[in-house]
PDB file of C-alpha atoms in Angstrom:
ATOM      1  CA  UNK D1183      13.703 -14.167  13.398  1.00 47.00           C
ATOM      2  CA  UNK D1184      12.264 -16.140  16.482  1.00 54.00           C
ATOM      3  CA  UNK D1185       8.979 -15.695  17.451  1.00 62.00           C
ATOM      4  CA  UNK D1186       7.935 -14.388  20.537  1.00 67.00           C
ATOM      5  CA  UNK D1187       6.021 -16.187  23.089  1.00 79.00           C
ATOM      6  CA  UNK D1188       2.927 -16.969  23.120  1.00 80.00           C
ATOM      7  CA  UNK D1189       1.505 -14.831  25.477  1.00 83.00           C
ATOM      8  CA  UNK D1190       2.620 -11.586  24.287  1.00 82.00           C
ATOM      9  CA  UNK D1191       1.595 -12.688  21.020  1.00 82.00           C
ATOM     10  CA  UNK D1192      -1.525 -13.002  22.388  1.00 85.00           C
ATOM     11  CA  UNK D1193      -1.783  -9.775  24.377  1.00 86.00           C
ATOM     12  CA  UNK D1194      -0.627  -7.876  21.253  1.00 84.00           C
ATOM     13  CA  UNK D1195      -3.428  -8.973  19.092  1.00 86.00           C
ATOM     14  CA  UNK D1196      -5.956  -8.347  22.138  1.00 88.00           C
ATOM     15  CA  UNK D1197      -4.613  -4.893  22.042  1.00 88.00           C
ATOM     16  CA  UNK D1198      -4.995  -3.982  18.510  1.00 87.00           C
ATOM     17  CA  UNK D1199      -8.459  -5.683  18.048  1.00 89.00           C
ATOM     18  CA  UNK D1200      -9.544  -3.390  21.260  1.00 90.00           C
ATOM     19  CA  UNK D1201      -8.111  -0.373  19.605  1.00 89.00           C
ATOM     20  CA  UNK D1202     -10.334  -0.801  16.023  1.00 89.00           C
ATOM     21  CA  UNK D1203     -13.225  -1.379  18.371  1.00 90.00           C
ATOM     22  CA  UNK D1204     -12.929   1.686  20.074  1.00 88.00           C
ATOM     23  CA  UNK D1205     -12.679   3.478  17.088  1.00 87.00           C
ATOM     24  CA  UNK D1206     -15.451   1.242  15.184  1.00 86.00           C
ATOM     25  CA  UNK D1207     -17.715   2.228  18.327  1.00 86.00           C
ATOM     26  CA  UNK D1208     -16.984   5.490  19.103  1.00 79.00           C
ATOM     27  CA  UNK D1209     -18.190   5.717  22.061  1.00 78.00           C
ATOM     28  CA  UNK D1210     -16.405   5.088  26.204  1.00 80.00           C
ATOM     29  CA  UNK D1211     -20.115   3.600  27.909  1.00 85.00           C
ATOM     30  CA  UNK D1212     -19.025   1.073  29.848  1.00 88.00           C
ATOM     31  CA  UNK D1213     -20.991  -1.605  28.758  1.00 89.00           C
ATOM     32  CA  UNK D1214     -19.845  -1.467  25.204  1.00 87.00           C
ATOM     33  CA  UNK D1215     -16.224  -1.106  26.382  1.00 90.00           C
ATOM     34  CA  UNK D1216     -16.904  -4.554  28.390  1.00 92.00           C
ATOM     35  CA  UNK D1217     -18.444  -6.285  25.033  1.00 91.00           C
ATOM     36  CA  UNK D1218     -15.619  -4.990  23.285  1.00 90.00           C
ATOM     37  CA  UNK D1219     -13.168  -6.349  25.968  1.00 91.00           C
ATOM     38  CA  UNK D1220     -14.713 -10.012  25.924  1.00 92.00           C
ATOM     39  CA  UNK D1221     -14.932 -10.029  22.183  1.00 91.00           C
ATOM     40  CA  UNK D1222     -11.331  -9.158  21.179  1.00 90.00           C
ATOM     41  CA  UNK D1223     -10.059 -11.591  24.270  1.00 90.00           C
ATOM     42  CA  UNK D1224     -12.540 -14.343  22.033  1.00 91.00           C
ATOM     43  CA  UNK D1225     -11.356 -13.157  18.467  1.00 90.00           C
ATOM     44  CA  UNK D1226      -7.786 -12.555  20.245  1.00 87.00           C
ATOM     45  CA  UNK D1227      -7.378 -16.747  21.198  1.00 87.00           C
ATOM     46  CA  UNK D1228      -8.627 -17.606  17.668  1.00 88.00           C
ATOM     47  CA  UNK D1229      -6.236 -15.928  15.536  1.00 85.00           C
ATOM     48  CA  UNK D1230      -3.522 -14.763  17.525  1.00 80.00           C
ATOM     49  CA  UNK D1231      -1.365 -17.551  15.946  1.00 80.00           C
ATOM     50  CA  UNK D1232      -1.834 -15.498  11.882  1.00 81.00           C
ATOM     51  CA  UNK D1233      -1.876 -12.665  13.619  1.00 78.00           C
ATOM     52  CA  UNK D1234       1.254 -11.763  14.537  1.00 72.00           C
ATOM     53  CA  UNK D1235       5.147 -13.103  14.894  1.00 71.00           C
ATOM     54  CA  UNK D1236       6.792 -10.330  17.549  1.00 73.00           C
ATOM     55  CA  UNK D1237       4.139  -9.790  19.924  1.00 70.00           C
ATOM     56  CA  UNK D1238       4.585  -6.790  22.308  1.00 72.00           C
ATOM     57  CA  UNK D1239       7.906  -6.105  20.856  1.00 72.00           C
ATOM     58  CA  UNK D1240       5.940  -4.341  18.337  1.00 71.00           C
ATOM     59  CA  UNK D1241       4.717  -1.225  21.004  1.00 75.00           C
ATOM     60  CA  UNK D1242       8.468  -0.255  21.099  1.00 79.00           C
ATOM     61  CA  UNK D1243       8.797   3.269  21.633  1.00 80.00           C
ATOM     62  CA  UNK D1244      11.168   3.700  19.078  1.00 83.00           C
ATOM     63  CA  UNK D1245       9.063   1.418  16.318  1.00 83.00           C
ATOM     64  CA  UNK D1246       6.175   3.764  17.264  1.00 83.00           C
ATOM     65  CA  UNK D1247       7.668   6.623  16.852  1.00 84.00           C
ATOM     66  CA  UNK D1248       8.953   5.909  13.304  1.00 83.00           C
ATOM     67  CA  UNK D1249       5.365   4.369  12.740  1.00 82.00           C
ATOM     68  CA  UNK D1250       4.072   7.632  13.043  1.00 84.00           C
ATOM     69  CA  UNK D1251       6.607   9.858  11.769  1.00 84.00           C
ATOM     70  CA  UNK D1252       6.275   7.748   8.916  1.00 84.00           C
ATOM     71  CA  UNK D1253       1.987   8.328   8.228  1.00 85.00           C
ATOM     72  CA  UNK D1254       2.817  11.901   7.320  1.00 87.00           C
ATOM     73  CA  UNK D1255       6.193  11.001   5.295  1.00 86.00           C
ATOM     74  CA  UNK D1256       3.920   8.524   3.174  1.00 84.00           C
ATOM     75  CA  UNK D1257       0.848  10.537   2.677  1.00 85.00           C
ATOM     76  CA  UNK D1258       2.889  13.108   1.315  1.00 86.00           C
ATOM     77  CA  UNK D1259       4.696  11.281  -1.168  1.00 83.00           C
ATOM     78  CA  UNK D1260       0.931   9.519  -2.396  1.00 84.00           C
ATOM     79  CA  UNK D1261      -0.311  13.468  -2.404  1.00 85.00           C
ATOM     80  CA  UNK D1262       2.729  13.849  -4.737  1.00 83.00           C
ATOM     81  CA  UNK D1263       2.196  10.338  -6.625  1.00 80.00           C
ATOM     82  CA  UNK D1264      -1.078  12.063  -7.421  1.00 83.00           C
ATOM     83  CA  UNK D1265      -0.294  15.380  -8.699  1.00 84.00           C
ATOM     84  CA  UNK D1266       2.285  13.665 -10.912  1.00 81.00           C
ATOM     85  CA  UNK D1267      -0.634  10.975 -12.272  1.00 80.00           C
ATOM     86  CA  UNK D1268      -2.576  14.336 -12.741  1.00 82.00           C
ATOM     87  CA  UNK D1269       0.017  15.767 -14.755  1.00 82.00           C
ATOM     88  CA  UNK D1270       0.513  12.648 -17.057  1.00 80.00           C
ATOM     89  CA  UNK D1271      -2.706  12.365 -17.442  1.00 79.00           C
ATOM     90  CA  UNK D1272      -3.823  16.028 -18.575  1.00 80.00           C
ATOM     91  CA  UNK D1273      -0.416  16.708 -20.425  1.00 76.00           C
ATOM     92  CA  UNK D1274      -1.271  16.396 -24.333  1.00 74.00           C
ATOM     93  CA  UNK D1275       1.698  14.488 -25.316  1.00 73.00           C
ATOM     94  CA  UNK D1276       1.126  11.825 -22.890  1.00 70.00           C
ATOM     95  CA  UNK D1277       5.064  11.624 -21.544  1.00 72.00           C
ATOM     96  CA  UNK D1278       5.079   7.954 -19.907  1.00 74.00           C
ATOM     97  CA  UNK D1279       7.894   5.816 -20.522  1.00 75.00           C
ATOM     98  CA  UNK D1280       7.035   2.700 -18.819  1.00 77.00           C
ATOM     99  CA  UNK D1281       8.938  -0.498 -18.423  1.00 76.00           C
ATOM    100  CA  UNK D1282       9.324  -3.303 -15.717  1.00 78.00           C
ATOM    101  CA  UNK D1283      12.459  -3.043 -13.665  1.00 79.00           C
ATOM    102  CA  UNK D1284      14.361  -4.941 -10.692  1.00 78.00           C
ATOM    103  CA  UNK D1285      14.437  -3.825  -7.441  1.00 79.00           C
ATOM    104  CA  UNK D1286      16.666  -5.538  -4.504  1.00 79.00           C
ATOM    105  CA  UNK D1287      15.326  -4.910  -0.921  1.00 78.00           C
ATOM    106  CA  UNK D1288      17.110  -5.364   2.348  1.00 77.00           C
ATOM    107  CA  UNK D1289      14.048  -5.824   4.333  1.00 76.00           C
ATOM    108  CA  UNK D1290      13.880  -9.704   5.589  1.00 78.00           C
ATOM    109  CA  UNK D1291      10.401  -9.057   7.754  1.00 78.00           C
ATOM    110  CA  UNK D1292       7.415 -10.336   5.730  1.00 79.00           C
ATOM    111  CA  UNK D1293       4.831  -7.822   7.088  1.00 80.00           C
ATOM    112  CA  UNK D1294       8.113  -4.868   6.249  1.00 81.00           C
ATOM    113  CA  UNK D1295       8.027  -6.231   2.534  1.00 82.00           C
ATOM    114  CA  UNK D1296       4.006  -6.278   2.446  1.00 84.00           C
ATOM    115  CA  UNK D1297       3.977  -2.449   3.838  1.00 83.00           C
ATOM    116  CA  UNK D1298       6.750  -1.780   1.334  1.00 83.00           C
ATOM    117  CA  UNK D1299       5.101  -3.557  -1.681  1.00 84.00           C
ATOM    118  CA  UNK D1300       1.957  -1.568  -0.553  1.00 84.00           C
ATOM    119  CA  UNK D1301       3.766   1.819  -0.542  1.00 84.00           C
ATOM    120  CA  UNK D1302       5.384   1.254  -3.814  1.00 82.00           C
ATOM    121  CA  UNK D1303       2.149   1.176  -4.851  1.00 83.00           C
ATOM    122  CA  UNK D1304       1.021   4.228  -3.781  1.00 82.00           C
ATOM    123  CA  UNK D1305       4.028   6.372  -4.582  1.00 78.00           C
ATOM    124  CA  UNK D1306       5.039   8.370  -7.272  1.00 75.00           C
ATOM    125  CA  UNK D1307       4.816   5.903 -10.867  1.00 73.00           C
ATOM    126  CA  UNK D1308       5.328   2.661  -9.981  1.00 80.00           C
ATOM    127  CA  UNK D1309       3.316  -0.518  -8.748  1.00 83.00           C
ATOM    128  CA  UNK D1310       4.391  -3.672  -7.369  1.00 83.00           C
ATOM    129  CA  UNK D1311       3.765  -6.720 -10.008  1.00 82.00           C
ATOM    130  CA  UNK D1312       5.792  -9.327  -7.922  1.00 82.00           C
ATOM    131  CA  UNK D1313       7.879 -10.144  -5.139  1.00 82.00           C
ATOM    132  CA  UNK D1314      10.440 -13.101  -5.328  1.00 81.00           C
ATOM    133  CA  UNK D1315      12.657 -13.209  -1.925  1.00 77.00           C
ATOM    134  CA  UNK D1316      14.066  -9.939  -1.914  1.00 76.00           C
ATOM    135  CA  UNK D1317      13.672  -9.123  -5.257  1.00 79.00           C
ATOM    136  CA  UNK D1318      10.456  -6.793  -6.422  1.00 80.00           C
ATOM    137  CA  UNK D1319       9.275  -6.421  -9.728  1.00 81.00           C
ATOM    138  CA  UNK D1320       8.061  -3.530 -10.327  1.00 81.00           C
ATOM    139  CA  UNK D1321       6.229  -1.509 -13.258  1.00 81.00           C
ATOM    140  CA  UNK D1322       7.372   1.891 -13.571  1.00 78.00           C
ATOM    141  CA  UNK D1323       5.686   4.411 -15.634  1.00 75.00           C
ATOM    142  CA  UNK D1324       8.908   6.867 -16.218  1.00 73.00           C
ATOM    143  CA  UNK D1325      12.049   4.631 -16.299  1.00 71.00           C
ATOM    144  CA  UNK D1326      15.185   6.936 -15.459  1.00 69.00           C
ATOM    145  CA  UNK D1327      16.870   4.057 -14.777  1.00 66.00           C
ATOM    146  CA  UNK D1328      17.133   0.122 -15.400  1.00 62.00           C
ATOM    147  CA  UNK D1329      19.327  -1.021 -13.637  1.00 66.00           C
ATOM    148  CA  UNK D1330      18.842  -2.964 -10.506  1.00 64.00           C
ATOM    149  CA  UNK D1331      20.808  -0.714  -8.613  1.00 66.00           C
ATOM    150  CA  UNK D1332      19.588   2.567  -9.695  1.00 66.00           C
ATOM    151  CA  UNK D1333      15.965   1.330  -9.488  1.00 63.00           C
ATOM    152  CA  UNK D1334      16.697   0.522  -5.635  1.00 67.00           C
ATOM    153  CA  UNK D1335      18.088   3.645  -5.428  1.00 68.00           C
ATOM    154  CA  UNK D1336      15.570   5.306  -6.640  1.00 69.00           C
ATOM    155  CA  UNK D1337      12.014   3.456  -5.545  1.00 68.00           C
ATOM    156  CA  UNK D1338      12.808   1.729  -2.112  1.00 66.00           C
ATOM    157  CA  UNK D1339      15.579   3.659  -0.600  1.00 68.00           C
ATOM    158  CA  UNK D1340      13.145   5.748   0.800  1.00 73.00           C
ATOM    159  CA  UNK D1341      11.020   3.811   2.651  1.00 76.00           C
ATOM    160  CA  UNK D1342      13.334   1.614   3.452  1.00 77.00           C
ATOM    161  CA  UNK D1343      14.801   3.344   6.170  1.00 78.00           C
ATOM    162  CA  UNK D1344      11.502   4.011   8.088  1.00 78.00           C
ATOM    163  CA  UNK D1345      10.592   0.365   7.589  1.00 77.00           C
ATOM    164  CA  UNK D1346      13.850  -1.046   8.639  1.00 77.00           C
ATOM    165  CA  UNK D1347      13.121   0.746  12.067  1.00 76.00           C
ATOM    166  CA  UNK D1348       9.815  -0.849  12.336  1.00 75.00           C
ATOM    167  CA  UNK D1349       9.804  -4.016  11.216  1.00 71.00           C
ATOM    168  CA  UNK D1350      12.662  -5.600  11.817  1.00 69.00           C
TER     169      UNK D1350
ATOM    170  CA  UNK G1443     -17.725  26.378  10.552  1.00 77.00           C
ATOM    171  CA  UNK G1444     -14.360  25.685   9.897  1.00 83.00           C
ATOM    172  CA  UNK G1445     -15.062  21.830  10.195  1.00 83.00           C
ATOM    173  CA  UNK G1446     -17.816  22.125   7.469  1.00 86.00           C
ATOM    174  CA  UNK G1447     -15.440  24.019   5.497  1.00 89.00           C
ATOM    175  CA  UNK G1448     -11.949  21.837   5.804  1.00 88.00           C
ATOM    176  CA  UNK G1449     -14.543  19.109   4.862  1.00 88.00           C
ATOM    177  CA  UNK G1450     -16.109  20.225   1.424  1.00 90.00           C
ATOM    178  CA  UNK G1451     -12.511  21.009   0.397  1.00 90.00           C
ATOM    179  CA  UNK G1452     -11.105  17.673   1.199  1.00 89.00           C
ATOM    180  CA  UNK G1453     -14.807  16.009  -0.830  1.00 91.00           C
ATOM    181  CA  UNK G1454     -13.791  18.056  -3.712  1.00 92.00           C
ATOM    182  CA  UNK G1455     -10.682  17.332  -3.411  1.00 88.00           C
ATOM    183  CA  UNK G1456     -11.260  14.050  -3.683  1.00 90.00           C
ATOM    184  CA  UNK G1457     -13.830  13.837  -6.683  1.00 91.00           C
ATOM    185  CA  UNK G1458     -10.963  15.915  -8.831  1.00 89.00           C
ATOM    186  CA  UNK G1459      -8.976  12.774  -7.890  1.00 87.00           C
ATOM    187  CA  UNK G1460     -11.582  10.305  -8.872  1.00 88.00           C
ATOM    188  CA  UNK G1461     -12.393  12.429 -12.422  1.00 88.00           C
ATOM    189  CA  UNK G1462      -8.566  12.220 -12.882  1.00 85.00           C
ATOM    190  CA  UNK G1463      -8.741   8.810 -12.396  1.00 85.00           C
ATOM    191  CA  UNK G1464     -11.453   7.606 -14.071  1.00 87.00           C
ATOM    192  CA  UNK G1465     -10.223   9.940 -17.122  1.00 85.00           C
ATOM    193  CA  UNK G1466      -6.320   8.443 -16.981  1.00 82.00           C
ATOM    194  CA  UNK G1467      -8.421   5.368 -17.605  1.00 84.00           C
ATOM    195  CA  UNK G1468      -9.231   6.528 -20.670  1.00 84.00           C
ATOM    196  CA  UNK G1469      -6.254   8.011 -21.999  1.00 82.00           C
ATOM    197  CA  UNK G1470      -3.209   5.894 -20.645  1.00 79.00           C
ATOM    198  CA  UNK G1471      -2.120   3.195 -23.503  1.00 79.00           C
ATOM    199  CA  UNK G1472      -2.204  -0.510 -21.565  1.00 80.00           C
ATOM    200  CA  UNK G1473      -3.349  -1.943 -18.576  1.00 81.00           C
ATOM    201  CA  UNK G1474      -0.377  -1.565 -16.659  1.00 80.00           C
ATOM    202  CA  UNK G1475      -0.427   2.343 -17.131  1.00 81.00           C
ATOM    203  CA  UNK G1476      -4.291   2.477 -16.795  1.00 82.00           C
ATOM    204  CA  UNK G1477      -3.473   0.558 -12.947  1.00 81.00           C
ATOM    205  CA  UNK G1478      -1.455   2.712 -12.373  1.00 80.00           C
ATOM    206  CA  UNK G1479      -3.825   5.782 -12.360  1.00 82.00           C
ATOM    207  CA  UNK G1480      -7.026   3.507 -10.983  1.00 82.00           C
ATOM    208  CA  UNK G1481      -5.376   2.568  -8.532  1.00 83.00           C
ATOM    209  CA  UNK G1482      -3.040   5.608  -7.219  1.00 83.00           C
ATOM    210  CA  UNK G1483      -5.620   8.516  -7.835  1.00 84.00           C
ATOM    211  CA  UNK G1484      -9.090   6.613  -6.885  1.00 85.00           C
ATOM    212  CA  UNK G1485      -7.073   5.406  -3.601  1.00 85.00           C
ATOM    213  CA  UNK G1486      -6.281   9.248  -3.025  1.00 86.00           C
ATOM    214  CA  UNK G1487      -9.543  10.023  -4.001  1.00 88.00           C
ATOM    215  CA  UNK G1488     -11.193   8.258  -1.651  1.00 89.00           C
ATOM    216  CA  UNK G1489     -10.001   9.448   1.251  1.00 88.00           C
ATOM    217  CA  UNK G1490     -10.167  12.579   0.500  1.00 89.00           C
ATOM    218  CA  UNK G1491     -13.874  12.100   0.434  1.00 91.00           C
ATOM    219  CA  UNK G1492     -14.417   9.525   3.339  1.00 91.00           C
ATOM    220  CA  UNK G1493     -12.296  11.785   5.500  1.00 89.00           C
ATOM    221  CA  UNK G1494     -13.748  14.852   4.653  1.00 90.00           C
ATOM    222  CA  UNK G1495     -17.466  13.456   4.967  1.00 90.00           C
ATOM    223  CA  UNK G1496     -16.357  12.897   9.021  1.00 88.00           C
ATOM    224  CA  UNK G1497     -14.928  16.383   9.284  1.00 88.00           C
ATOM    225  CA  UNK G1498     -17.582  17.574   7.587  1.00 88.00           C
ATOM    226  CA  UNK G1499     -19.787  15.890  10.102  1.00 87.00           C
ATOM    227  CA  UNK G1500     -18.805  17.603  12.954  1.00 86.00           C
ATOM    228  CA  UNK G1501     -19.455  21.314  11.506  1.00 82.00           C
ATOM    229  CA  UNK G1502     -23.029  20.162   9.814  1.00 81.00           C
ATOM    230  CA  UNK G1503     -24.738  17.624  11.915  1.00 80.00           C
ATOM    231  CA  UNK G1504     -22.120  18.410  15.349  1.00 77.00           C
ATOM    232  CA  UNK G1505     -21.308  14.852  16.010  1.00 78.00           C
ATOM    233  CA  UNK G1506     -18.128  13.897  16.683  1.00 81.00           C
ATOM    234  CA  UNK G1507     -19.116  10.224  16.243  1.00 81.00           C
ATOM    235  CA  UNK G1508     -18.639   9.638  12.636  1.00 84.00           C
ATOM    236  CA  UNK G1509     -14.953  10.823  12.126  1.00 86.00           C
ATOM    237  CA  UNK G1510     -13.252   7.662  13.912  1.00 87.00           C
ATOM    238  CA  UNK G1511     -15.520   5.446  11.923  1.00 87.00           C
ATOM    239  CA  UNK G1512     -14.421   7.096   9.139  1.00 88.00           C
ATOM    240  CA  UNK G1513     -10.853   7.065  10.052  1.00 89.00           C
ATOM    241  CA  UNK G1514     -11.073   2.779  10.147  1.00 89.00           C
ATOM    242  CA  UNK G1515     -12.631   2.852   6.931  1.00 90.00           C
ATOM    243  CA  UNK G1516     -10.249   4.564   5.627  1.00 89.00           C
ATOM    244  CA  UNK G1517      -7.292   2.964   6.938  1.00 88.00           C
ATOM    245  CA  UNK G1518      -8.488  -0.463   5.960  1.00 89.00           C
ATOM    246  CA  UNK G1519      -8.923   0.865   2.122  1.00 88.00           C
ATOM    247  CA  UNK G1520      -5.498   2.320   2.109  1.00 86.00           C
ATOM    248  CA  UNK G1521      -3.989  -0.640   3.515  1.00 86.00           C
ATOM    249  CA  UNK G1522      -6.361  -3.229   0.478  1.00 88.00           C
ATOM    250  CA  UNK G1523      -6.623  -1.114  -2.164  1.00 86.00           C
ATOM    251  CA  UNK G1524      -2.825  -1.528  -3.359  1.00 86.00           C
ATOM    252  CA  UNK G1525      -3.272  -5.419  -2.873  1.00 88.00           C
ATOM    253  CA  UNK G1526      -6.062  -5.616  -4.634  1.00 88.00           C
ATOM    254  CA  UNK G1527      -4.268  -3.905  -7.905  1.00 86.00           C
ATOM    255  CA  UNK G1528      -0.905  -5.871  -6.868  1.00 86.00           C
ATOM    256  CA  UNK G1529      -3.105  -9.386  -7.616  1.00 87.00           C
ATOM    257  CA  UNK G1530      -5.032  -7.478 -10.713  1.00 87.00           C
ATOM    258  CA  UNK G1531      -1.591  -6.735 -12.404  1.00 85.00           C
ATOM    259  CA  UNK G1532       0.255  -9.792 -11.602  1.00 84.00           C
ATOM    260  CA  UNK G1533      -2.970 -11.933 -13.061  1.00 87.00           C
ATOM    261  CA  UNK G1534      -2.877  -9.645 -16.250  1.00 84.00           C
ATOM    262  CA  UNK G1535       0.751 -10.516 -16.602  1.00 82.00           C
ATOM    263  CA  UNK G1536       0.393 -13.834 -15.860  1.00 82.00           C
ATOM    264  CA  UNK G1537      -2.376 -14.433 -18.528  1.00 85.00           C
ATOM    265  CA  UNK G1538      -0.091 -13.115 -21.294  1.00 77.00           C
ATOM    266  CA  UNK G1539      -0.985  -9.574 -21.811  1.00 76.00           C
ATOM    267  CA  UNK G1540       1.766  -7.959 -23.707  1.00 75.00           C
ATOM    268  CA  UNK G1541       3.297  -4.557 -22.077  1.00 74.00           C
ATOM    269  CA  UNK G1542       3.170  -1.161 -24.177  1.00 72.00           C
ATOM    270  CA  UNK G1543       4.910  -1.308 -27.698  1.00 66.00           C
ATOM    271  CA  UNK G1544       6.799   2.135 -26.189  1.00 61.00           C
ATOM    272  CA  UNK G1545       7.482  -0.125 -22.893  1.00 62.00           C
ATOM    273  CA  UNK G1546      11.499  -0.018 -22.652  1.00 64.00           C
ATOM    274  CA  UNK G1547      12.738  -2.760 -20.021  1.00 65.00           C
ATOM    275  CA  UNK G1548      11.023  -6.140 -19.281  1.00 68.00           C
ATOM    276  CA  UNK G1549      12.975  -7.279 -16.119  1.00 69.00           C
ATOM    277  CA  UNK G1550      10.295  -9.474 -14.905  1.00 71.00           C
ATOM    278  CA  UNK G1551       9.680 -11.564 -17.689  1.00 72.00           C
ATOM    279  CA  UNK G1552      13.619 -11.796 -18.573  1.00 73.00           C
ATOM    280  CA  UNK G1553      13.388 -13.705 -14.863  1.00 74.00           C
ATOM    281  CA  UNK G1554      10.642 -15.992 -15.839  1.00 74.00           C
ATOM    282  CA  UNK G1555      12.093 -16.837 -19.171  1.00 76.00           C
ATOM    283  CA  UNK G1556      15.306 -17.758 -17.001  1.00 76.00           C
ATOM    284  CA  UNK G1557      13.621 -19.354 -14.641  1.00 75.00           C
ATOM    285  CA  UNK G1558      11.533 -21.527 -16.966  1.00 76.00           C
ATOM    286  CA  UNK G1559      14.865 -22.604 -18.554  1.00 79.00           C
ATOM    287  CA  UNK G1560      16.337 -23.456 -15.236  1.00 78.00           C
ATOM    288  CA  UNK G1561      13.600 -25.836 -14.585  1.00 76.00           C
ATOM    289  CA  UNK G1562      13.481 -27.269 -18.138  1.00 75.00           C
ATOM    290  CA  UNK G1563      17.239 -28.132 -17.781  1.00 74.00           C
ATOM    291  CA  UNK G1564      16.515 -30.065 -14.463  1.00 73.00           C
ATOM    292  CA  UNK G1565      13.702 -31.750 -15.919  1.00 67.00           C
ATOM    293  CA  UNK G1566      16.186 -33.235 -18.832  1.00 67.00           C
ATOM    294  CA  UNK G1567      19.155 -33.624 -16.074  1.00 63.00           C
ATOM    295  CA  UNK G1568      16.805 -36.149 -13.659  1.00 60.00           C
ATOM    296  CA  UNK G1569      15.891 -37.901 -17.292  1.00 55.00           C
TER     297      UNK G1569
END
């Protein structure tokens, strides 16, 4: 993927460090919305470069939209990831079955693989223990199924179609 | 009212997350399993109680000004918390710490035994 130019790079990053100030601050004065202003245009020019790859093309309408359809779609699978932690946990027999399998990803994005590694780890059983090109390792605490294919099927497939909207 | 009540239900909430947590740390066999829990349920757990300290806020002291900074600090621990048990695991693999004897399939180091192999016949192949 190219990278966008420099300027929207820039203006992106601007924009995001204003938003976390606003919400850091919590207030609208003026004067601390100036300071804010200055300081992310400062922070902004020193980082932009790490920051970011796409720029603007990020604030898509269509990449925010799945962005935020997708918040509720992932707490609610970590709200289930915890109930069935709870019930492994509290059941007397202990039923885990655990195992490291193979997952294959079609996600090419770097920041799409970190948010996917990330929700892996917050879903239902497994956790991310490596990440090799498209290929994630991942420890799963009730294998149904070993192979690469099923494992995909079963642990990314989800996500991946939000993420495929936003990321790439 | 309702604020201060939303809130002490999502702090409770939250602390039955951290008990089961802290308690799956006790019972679950090997480190991978015990991550799994720490990291999953204490994750859960705490936002559960930083988000329902800033609702609770706004019924019991009636400011509105702690929820957003609430919000950011719980964003940024849901987006570092699975990172930070992502390096934990891969460094407990790494320095040789063998998986549950019940553990089934070993995928990842089946790719580093092939790997190592790969590299050991290159090594004799430039010799």
């Amino acid at each position: 993927m190219e990278e966008a130019s420099r300027i929207s790079r820039y203006l992106y990053t601007v924009i995001v460090l204003f938003v976390i100030w606003l919400f850091l601050t919590s207030s609208l004065d003026p004067q601390e919305l100036i300071i804010g202003a200055l300081f992310s245009l400062i922070v902004a020019a020193l980082t932009y470069e790490v920051f970011t790859e796409k720029g603007l093309a990020n604030l898509h309408p269509k990449r925010i939209a799945y962005a935020v359809a997708y918040v509720p779609y992932f707490l609610w699978a970590m709200i289930m990831a915890n109930l069935d932690v709870a019930y492994r946990v509290l059941h007397p027999k202990r039923p885990i079955n655990p195992g490291i399998v193979e997952c294959k990803t079609v996600l090419r994005n770097n920041v799409g693989k970190l948010t996917l590694a990330n929700s892996i780890t917050l879903t239902p059983g497994t956790i991310t223990l490596d990440v090799k090109g498209d290929r994630y390792f991942i420890h799963w605490i009730d294998v149904k199924d070993a192979t690469v294919e099923g494992a995909s099927e079963n642990i990314t497939k989800p996500f991946e179609k939000f993420l495929k909207v936003i990321f790439e | 009212m309702i604020a201060e009540i939303v809130g002490e239900f999502l702090v409770l909430f939250g602390t039955i997350f951290y008990f089961l947590s802290s308690l799956g740390l006790i019972r679950m066999p090997d480190v991978y399993n015990r991550m799994q829990t720490a990291t999953k349920s204490a994750t859960l757990g705490s936002l559960g109680v930083i988000i329902g300290v800033g609702i609770w806020a706004i019924g019991y002291v009636g400011s509105y000004a702690w929820l957003p900074k609430t919000l950011v600090i719980a964003v940024f621990l849901l987006l570092t918390n699975p990172i930070s048990a992502h390096a934990l695991i891969r460094a407990a693999y790494k320095s040789g710490i063998p998986l549950w004897e019940g553990s089934i399939v070993d995928k990842y180091g089946e790719y580093l035994k092939k790997e190592k192999e790969a590299s050991e016949e290159t090594k004799e192949g430039e010799q």
